[in-house]
PDB file of C-alpha atoms in Angstrom:
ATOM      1  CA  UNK A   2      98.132  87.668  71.399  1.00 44.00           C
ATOM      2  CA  UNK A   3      97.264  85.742  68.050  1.00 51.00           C
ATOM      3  CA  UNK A   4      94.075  87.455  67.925  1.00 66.00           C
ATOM      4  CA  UNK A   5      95.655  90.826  66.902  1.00 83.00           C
ATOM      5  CA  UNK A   6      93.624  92.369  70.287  1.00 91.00           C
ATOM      6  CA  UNK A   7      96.027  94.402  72.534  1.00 95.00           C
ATOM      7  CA  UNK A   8      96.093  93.038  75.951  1.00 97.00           C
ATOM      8  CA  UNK A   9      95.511  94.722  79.117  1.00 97.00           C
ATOM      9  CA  UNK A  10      99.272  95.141  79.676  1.00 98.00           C
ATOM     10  CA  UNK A  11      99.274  97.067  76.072  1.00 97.00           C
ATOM     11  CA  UNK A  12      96.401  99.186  76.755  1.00 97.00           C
ATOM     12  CA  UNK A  13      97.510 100.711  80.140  1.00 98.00           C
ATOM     13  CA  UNK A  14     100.873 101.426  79.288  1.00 97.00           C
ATOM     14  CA  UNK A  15     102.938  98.370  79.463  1.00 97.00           C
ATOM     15  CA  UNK A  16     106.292  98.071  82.030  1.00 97.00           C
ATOM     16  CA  UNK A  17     106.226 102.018  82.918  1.00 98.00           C
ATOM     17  CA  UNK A  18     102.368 101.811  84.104  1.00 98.00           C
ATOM     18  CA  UNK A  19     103.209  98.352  85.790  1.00 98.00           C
ATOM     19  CA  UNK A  20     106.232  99.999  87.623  1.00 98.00           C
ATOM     20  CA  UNK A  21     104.431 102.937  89.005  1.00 98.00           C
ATOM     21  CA  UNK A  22     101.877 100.348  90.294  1.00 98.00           C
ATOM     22  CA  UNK A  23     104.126  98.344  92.229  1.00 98.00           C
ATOM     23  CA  UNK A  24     105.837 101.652  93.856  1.00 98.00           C
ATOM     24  CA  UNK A  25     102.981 103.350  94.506  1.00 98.00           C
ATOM     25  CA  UNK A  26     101.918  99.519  96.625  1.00 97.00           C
ATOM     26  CA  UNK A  27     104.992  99.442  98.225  1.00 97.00           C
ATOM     27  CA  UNK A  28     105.076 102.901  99.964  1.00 97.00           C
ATOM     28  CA  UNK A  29     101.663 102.266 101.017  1.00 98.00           C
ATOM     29  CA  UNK A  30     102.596  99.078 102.205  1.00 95.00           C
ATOM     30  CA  UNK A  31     106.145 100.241 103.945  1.00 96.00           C
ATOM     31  CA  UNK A  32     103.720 103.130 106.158  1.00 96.00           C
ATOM     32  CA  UNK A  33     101.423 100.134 107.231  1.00 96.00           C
ATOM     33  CA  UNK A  34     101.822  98.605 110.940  1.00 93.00           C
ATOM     34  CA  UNK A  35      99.871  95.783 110.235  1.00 90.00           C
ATOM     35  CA  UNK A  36     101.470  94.567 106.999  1.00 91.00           C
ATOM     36  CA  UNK A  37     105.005  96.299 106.643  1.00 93.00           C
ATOM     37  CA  UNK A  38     106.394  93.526 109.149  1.00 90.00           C
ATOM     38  CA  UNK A  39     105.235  90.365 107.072  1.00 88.00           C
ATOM     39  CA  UNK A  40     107.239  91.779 103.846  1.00 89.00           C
ATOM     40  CA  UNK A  41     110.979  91.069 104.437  1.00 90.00           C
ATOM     41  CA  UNK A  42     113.528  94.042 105.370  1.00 94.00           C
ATOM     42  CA  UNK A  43     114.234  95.098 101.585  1.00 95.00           C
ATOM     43  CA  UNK A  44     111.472  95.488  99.639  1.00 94.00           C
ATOM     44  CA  UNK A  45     113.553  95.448  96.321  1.00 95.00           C
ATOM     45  CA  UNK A  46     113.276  91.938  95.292  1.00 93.00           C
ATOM     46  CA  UNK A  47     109.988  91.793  95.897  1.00 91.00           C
ATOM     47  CA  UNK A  48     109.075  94.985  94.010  1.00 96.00           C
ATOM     48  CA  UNK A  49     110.453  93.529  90.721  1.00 96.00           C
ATOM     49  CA  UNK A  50     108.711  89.816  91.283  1.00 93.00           C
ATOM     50  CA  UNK A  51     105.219  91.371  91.950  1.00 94.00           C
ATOM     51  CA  UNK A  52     105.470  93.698  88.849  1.00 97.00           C
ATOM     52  CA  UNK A  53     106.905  90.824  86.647  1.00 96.00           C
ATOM     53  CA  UNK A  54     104.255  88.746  87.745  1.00 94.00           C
ATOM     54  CA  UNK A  55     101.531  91.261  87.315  1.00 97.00           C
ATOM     55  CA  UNK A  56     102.916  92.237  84.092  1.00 97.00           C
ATOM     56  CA  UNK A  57     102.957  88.685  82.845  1.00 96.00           C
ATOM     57  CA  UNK A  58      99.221  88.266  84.204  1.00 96.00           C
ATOM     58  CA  UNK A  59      98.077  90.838  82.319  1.00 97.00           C
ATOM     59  CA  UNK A  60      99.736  89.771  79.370  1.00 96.00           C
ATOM     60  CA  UNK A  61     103.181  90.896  78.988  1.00 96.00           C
ATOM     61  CA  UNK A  62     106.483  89.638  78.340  1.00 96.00           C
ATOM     62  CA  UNK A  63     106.239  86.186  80.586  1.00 94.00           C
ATOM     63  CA  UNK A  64     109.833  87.014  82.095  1.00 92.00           C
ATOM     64  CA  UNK A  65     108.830  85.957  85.568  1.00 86.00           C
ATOM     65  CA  UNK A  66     108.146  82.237  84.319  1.00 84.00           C
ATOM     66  CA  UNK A  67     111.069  82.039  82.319  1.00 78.00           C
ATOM     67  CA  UNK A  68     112.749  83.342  85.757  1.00 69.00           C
ATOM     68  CA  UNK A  69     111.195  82.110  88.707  1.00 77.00           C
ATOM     69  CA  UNK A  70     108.785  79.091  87.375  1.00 64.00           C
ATOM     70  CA  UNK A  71     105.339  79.038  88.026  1.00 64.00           C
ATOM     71  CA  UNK A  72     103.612  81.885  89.884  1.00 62.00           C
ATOM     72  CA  UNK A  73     102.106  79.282  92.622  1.00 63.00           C
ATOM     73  CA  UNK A  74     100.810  82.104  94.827  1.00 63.00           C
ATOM     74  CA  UNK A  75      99.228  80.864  97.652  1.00 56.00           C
ATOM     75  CA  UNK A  76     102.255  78.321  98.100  1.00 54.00           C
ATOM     76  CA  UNK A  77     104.890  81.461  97.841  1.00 59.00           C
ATOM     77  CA  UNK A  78     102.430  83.298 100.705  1.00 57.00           C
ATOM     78  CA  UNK A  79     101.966  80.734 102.899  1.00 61.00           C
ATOM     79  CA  UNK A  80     104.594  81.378 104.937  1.00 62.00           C
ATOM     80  CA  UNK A  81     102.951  84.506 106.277  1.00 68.00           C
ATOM     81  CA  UNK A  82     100.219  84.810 108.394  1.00 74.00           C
ATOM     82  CA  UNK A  83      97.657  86.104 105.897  1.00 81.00           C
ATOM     83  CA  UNK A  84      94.206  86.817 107.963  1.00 83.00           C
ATOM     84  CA  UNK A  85      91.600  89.101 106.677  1.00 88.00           C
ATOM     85  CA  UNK A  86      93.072  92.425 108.010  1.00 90.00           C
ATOM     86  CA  UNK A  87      96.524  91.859 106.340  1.00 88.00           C
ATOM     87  CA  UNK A  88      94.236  90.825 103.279  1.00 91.00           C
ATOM     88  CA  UNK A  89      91.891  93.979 103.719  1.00 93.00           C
ATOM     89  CA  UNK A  90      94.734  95.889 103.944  1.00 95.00           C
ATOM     90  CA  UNK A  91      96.924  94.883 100.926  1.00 94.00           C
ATOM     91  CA  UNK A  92      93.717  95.144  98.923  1.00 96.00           C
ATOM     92  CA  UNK A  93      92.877  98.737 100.029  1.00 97.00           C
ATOM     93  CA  UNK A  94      96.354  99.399  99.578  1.00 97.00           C
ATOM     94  CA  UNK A  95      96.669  97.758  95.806  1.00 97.00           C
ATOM     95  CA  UNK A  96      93.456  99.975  94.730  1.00 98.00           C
ATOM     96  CA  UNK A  97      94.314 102.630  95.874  1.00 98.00           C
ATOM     97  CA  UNK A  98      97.880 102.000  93.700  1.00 98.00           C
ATOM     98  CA  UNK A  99      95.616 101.114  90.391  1.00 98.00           C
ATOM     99  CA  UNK A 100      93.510 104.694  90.925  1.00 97.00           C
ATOM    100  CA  UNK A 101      96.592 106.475  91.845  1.00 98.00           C
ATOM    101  CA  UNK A 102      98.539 105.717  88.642  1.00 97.00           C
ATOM    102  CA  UNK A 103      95.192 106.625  87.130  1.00 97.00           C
ATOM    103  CA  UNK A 104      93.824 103.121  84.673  1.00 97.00           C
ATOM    104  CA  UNK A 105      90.891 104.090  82.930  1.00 96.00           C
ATOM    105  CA  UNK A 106      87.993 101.982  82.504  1.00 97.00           C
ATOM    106  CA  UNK A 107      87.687  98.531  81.422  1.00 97.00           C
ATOM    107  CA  UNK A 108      91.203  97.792  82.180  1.00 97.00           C
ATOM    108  CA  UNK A 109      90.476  99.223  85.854  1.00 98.00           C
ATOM    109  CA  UNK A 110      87.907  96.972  86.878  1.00 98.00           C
ATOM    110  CA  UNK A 111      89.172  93.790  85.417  1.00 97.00           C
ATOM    111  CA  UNK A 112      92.613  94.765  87.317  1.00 98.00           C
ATOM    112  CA  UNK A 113      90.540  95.327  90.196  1.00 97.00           C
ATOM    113  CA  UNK A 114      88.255  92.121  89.805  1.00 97.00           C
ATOM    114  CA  UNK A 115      91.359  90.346  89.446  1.00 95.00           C
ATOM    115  CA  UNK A 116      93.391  91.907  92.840  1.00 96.00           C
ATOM    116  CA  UNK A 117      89.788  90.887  94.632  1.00 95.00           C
ATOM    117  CA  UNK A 118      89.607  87.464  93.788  1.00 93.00           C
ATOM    118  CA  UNK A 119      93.608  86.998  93.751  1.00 91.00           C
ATOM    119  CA  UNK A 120      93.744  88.399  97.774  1.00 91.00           C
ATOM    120  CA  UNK A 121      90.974  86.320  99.430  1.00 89.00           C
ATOM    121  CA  UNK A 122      92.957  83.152  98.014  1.00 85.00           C
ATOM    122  CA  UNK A 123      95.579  83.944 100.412  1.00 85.00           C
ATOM    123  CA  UNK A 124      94.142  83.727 103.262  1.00 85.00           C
ATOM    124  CA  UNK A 125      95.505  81.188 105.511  1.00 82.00           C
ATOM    125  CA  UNK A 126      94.578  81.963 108.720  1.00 85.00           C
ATOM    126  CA  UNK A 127      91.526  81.677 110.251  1.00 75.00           C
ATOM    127  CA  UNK A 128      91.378  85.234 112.349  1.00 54.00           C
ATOM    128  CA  UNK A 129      87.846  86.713 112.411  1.00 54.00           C
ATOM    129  CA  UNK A 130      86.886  90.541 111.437  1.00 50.00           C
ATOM    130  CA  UNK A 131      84.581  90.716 114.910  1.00 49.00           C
ATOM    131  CA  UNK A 132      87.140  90.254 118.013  1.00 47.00           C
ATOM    132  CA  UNK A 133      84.218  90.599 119.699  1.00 49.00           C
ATOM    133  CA  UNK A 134      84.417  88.049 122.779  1.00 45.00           C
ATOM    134  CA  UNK A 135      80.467  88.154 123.421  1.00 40.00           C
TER     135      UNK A 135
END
């Protein structure tokens, strides 16, 4: 940053802390039945995108542009079938990751904020929380 101001990615720990997120995610996410089966058979690939990405979000190195090109989430997810249980799910599962590898306050709830807002833009299906047929 130009303004001399570590950035979020500095003040939790950089890569290491960004690492540990991501694998503490993705073995949440592997013992799921609802969402292990819309992530693809190896999880590798998609380990290192999500914790480039959310290392470059939080300002670190900007590898996965230089990489992979513009983030465009909700086009990259739209393939899946994103409805608000997967979405409820990934969330619970992503919080549980940020208070697992333990981010203290502010850094937690702007990461948190962020993971909030970022996971209801990805809906894309329109399945209600009440199956109720009433």
């Amino acid at each position: 940053m130009t303004s001399g101001e570590p950035t979020l990615y500095e003040m939790v720990g950089g890569e290491p802390t960004f690492q540990q997120l991501v694998e503490v995610f993705y073995t949440l996410v592997e013992a799921d039945a609802v969402l292990r089966p819309l992530f693809p058979a190896d999880l590798e690939p998609g380990k290192r995108w999500q914790q480039l990405f959310l290392m470059q979000y939080f300002g670190g190195p900007a590898v996965y542009m230089a990489e992979r090109g513009h983030p465009r989430l909700r086009m990259r997810h739209n393939p899946f079938p994103i409805g608000h249980e997967a979405r409820d799910r990934w969330l619970a599962h992503m919080l549980t990751a940020v208070d697992q590898v333990g981010i203290a306050e502010p850094m937690r709830s702007t990461m948190r904020e962020y993971f909030e807002f970022a996971s209801r833009a990805m809906i894309n299906v329109d399945i209600p929380l009440n199956r109720d047929n009433s």
